[in-house]
C-alpha atoms as a PDB file:
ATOM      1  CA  UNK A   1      24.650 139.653  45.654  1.00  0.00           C
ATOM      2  CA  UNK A   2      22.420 136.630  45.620  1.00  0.00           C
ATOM      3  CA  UNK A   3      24.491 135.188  48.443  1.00  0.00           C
ATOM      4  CA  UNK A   4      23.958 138.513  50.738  1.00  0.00           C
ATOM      5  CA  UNK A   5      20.358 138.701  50.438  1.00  0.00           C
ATOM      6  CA  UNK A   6      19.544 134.648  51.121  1.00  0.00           C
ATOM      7  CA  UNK A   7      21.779 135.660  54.070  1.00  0.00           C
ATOM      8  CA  UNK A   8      19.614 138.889  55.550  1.00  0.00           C
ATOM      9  CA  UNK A   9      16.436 136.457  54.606  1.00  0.00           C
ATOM     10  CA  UNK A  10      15.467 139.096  52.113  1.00  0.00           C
ATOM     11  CA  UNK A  11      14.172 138.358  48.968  1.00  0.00           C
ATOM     12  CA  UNK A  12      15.675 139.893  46.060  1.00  0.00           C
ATOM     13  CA  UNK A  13      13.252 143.037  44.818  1.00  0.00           C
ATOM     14  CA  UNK A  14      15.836 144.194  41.926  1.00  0.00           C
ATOM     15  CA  UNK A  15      18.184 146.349  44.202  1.00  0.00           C
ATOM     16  CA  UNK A  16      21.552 147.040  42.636  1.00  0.00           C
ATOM     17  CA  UNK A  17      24.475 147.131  44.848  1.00  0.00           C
ATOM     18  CA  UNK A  18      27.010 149.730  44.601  1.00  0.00           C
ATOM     19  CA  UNK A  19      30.087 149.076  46.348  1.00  0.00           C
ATOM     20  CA  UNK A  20      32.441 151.407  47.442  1.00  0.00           C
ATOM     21  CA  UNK A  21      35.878 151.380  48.954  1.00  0.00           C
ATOM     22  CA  UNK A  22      35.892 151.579  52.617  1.00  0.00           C
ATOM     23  CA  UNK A  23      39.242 153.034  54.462  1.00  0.00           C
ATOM     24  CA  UNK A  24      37.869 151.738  57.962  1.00  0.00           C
ATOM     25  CA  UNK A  25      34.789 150.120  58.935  1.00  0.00           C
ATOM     26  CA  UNK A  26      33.203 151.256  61.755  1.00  0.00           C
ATOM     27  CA  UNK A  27      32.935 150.217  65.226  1.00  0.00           C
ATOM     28  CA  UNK A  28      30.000 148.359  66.366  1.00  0.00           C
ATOM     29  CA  UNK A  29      28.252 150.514  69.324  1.00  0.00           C
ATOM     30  CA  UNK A  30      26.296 147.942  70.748  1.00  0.00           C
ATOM     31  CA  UNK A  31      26.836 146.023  74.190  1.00  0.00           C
ATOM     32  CA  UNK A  32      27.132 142.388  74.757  1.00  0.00           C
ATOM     33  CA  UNK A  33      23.697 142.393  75.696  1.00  0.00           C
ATOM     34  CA  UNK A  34      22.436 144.227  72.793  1.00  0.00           C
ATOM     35  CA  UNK A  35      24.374 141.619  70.709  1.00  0.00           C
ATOM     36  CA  UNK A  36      22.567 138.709  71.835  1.00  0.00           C
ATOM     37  CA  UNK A  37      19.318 140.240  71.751  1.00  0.00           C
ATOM     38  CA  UNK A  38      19.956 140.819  68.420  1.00  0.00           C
ATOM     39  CA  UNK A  39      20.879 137.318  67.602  1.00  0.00           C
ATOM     40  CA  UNK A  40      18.218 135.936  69.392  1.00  0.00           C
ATOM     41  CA  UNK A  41      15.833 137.497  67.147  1.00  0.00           C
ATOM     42  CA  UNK A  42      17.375 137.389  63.678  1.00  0.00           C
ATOM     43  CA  UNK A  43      19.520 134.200  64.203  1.00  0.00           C
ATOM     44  CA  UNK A  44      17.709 131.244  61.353  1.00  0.00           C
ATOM     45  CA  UNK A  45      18.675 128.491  63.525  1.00  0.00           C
ATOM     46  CA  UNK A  46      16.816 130.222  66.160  1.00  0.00           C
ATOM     47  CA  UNK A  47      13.848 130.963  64.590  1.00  0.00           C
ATOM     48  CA  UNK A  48      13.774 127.276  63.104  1.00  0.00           C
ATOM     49  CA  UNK A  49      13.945 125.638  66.763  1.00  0.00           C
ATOM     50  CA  UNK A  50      11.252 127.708  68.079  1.00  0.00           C
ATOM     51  CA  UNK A  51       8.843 126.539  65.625  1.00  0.00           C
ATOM     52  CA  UNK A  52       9.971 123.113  66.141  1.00  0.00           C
ATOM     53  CA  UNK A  53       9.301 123.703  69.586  1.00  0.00           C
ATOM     54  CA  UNK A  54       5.666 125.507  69.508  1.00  0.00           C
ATOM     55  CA  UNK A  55       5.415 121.946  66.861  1.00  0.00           C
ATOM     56  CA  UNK A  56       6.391 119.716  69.549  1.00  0.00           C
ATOM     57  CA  UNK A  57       4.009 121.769  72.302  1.00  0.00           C
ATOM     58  CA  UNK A  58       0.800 121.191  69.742  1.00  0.00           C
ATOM     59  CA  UNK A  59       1.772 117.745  69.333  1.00  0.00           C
ATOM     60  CA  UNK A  60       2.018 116.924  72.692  1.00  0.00           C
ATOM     61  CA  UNK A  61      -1.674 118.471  72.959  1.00  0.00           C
ATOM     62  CA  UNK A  62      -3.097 116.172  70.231  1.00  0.00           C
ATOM     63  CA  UNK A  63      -1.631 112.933  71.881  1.00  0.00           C
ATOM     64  CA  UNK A  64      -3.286 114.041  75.061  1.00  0.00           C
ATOM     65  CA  UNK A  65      -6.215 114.311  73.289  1.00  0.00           C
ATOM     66  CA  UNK A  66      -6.403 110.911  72.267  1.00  0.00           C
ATOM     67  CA  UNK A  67      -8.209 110.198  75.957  1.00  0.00           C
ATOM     68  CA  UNK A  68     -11.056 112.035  75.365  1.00  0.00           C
ATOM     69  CA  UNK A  69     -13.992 110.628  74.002  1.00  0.00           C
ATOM     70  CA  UNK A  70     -14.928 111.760  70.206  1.00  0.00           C
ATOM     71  CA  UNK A  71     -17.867 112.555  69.125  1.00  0.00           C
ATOM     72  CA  UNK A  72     -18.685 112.550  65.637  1.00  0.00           C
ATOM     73  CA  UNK A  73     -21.849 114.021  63.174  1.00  0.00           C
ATOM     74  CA  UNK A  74     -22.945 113.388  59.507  1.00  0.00           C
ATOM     75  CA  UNK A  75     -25.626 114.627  57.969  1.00  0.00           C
ATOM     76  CA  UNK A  76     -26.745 113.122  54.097  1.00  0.00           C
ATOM     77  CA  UNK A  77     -28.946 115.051  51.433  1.00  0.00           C
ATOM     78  CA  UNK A  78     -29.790 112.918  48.233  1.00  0.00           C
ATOM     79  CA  UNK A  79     -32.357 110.741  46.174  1.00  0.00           C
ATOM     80  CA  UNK A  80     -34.390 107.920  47.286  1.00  0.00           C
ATOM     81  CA  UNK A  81     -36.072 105.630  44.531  1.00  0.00           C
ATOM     82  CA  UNK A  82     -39.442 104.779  46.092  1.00  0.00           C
ATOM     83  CA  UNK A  83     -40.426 102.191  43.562  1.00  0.00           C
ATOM     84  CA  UNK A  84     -37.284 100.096  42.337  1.00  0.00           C
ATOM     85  CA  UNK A  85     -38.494  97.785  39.666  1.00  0.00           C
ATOM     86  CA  UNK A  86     -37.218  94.323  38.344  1.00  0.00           C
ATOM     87  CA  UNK A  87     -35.191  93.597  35.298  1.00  0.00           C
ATOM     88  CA  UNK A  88     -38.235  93.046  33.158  1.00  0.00           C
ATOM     89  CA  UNK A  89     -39.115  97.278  33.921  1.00  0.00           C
ATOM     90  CA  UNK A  90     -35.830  98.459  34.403  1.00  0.00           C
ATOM     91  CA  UNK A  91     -35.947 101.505  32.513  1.00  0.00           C
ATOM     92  CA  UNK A  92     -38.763 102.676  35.056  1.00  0.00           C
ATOM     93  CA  UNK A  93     -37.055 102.824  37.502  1.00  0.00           C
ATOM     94  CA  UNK A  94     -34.907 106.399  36.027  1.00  0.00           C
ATOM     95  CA  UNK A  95     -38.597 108.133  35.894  1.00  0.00           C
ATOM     96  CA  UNK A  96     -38.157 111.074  37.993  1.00  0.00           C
ATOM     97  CA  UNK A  97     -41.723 109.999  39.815  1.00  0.00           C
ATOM     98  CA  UNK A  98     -39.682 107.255  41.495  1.00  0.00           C
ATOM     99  CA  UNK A  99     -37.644 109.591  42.846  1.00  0.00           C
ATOM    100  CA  UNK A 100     -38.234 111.931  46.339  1.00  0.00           C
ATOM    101  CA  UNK A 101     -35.244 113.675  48.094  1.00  0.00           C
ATOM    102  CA  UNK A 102     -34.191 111.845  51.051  1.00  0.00           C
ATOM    103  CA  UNK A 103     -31.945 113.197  54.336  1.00  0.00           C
ATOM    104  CA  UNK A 104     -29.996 111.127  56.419  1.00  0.00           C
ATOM    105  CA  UNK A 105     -27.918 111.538  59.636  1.00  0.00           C
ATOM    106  CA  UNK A 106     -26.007 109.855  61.910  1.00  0.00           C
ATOM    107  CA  UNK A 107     -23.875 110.755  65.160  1.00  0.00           C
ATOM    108  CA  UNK A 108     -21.167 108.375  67.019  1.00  0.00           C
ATOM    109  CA  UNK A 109     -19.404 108.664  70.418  1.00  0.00           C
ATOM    110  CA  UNK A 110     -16.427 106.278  70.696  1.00  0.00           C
ATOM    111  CA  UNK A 111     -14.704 106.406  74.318  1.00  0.00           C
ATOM    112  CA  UNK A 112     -11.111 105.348  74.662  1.00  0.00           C
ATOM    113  CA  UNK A 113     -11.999 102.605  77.139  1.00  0.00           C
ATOM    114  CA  UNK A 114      -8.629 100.680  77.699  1.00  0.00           C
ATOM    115  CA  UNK A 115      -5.833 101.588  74.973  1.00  0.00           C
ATOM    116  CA  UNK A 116      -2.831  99.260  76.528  1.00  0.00           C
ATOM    117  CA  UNK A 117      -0.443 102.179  77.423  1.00  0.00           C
ATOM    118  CA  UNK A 118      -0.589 103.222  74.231  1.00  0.00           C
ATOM    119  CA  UNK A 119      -2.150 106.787  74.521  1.00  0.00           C
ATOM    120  CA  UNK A 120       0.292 107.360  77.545  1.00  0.00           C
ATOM    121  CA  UNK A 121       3.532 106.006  75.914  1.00  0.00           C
ATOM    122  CA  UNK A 122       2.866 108.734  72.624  1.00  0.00           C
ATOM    123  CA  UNK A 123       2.021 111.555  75.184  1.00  0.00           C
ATOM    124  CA  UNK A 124       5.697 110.519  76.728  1.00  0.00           C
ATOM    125  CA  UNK A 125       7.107 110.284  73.320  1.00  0.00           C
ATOM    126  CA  UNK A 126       5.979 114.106  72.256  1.00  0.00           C
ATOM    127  CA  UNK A 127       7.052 115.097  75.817  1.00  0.00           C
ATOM    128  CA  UNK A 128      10.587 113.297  75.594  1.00  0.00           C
ATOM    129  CA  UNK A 129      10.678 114.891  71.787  1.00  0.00           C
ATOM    130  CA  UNK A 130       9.548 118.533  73.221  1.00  0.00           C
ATOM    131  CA  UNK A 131      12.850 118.034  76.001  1.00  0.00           C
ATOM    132  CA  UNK A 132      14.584 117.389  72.948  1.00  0.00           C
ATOM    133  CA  UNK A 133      14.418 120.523  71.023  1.00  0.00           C
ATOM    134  CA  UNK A 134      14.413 122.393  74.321  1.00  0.00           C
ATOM    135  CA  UNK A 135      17.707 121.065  74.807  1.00  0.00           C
ATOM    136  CA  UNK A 136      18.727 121.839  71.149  1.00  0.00           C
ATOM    137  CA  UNK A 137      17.657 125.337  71.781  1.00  0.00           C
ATOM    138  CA  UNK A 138      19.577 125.572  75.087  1.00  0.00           C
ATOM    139  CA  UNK A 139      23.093 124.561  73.080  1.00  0.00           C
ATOM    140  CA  UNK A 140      22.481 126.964  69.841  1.00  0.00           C
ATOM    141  CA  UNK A 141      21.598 129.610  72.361  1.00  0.00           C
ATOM    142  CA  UNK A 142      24.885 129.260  74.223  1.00  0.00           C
ATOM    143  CA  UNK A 143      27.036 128.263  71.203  1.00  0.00           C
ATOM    144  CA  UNK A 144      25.620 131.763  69.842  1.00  0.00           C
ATOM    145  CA  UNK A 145      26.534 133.329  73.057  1.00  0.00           C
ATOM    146  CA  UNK A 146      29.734 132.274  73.401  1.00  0.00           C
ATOM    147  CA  UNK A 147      30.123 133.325  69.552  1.00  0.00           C
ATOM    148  CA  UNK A 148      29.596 136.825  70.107  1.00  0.00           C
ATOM    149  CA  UNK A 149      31.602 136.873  73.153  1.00  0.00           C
ATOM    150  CA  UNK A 150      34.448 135.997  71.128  1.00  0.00           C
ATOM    151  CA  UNK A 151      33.736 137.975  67.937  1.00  0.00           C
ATOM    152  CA  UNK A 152      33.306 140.792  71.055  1.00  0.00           C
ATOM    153  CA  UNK A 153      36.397 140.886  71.830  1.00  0.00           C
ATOM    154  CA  UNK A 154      38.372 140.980  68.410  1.00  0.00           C
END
């Protein structure tokens, strides 16, 4: 039972299973077409390589990103002690009329001036990656393909 639902990729909700006996299954009225649809859609390994590949697509956007220049904002909200005392008065300096509220900000541009190839070589490492899985995708397509060809015909 366990092993049937993990299967379907449904979760088990307390169903009981009642089996019966079965003189003939029936016959499968769907085309060849139909079929791979099917697979296509419902298939795991499918539905794991197209995330890997929208992954791949997002990381190839990130690594292009790396040439644009970044711009960056903080902004600060705290206490300022106005009148910081020596050792001899130390204890005034924790009375609260030392004390006034204090803001602080700050921005920073940084532009990727010269980066040695570097930016370029990880944008053609997430491309050659992105081939990858498209070529992973391309094999457990056909391997499915060929699969229901040959389960077709039985």
């Amino acid at each position: 039972k366990i092993e049937l639902f993990s299967s379907m990729g449904i979760k088990e909700n307390g169903i009981d299973l009642d089996p019966q006996e079965i003189d003939s299954t029936p016959i499968v009225k769907f085309s060849i077409v139909e079929l791979n649809k099917l697979a296509q859609l419902y298939y795991p390994k499918m539905a794991i390589i197209q995330l890997q590949k929208k992954i791949s697509k997002l990381k190839i956007a990130i690594e292009k990103a790396e040439r644009w220049p970044k711009f960056e904002i903080q902004f600060g909200l705290g206490f300022r002690n106005t009148g910081l005392k020596g050792f001899d008065k130390f204890e005034e300096n924790f009375e609260e009329t030392n004390w006034e509220i204090a803001a602080s900000g700050f921005f920073r541009i940084t532009f990727p001036i010269y980066s040695g190839g570097a930016v370029s070589a990880k944008i053609d490492a997430a491309i050659n990656e992105y081939n990858k899985i498209v070529y992973q995708e391309r094999d457990i397509l056909l391997n499915l393909q060929k699969q229901i060809r040959i389960d077709f015909r039985k």
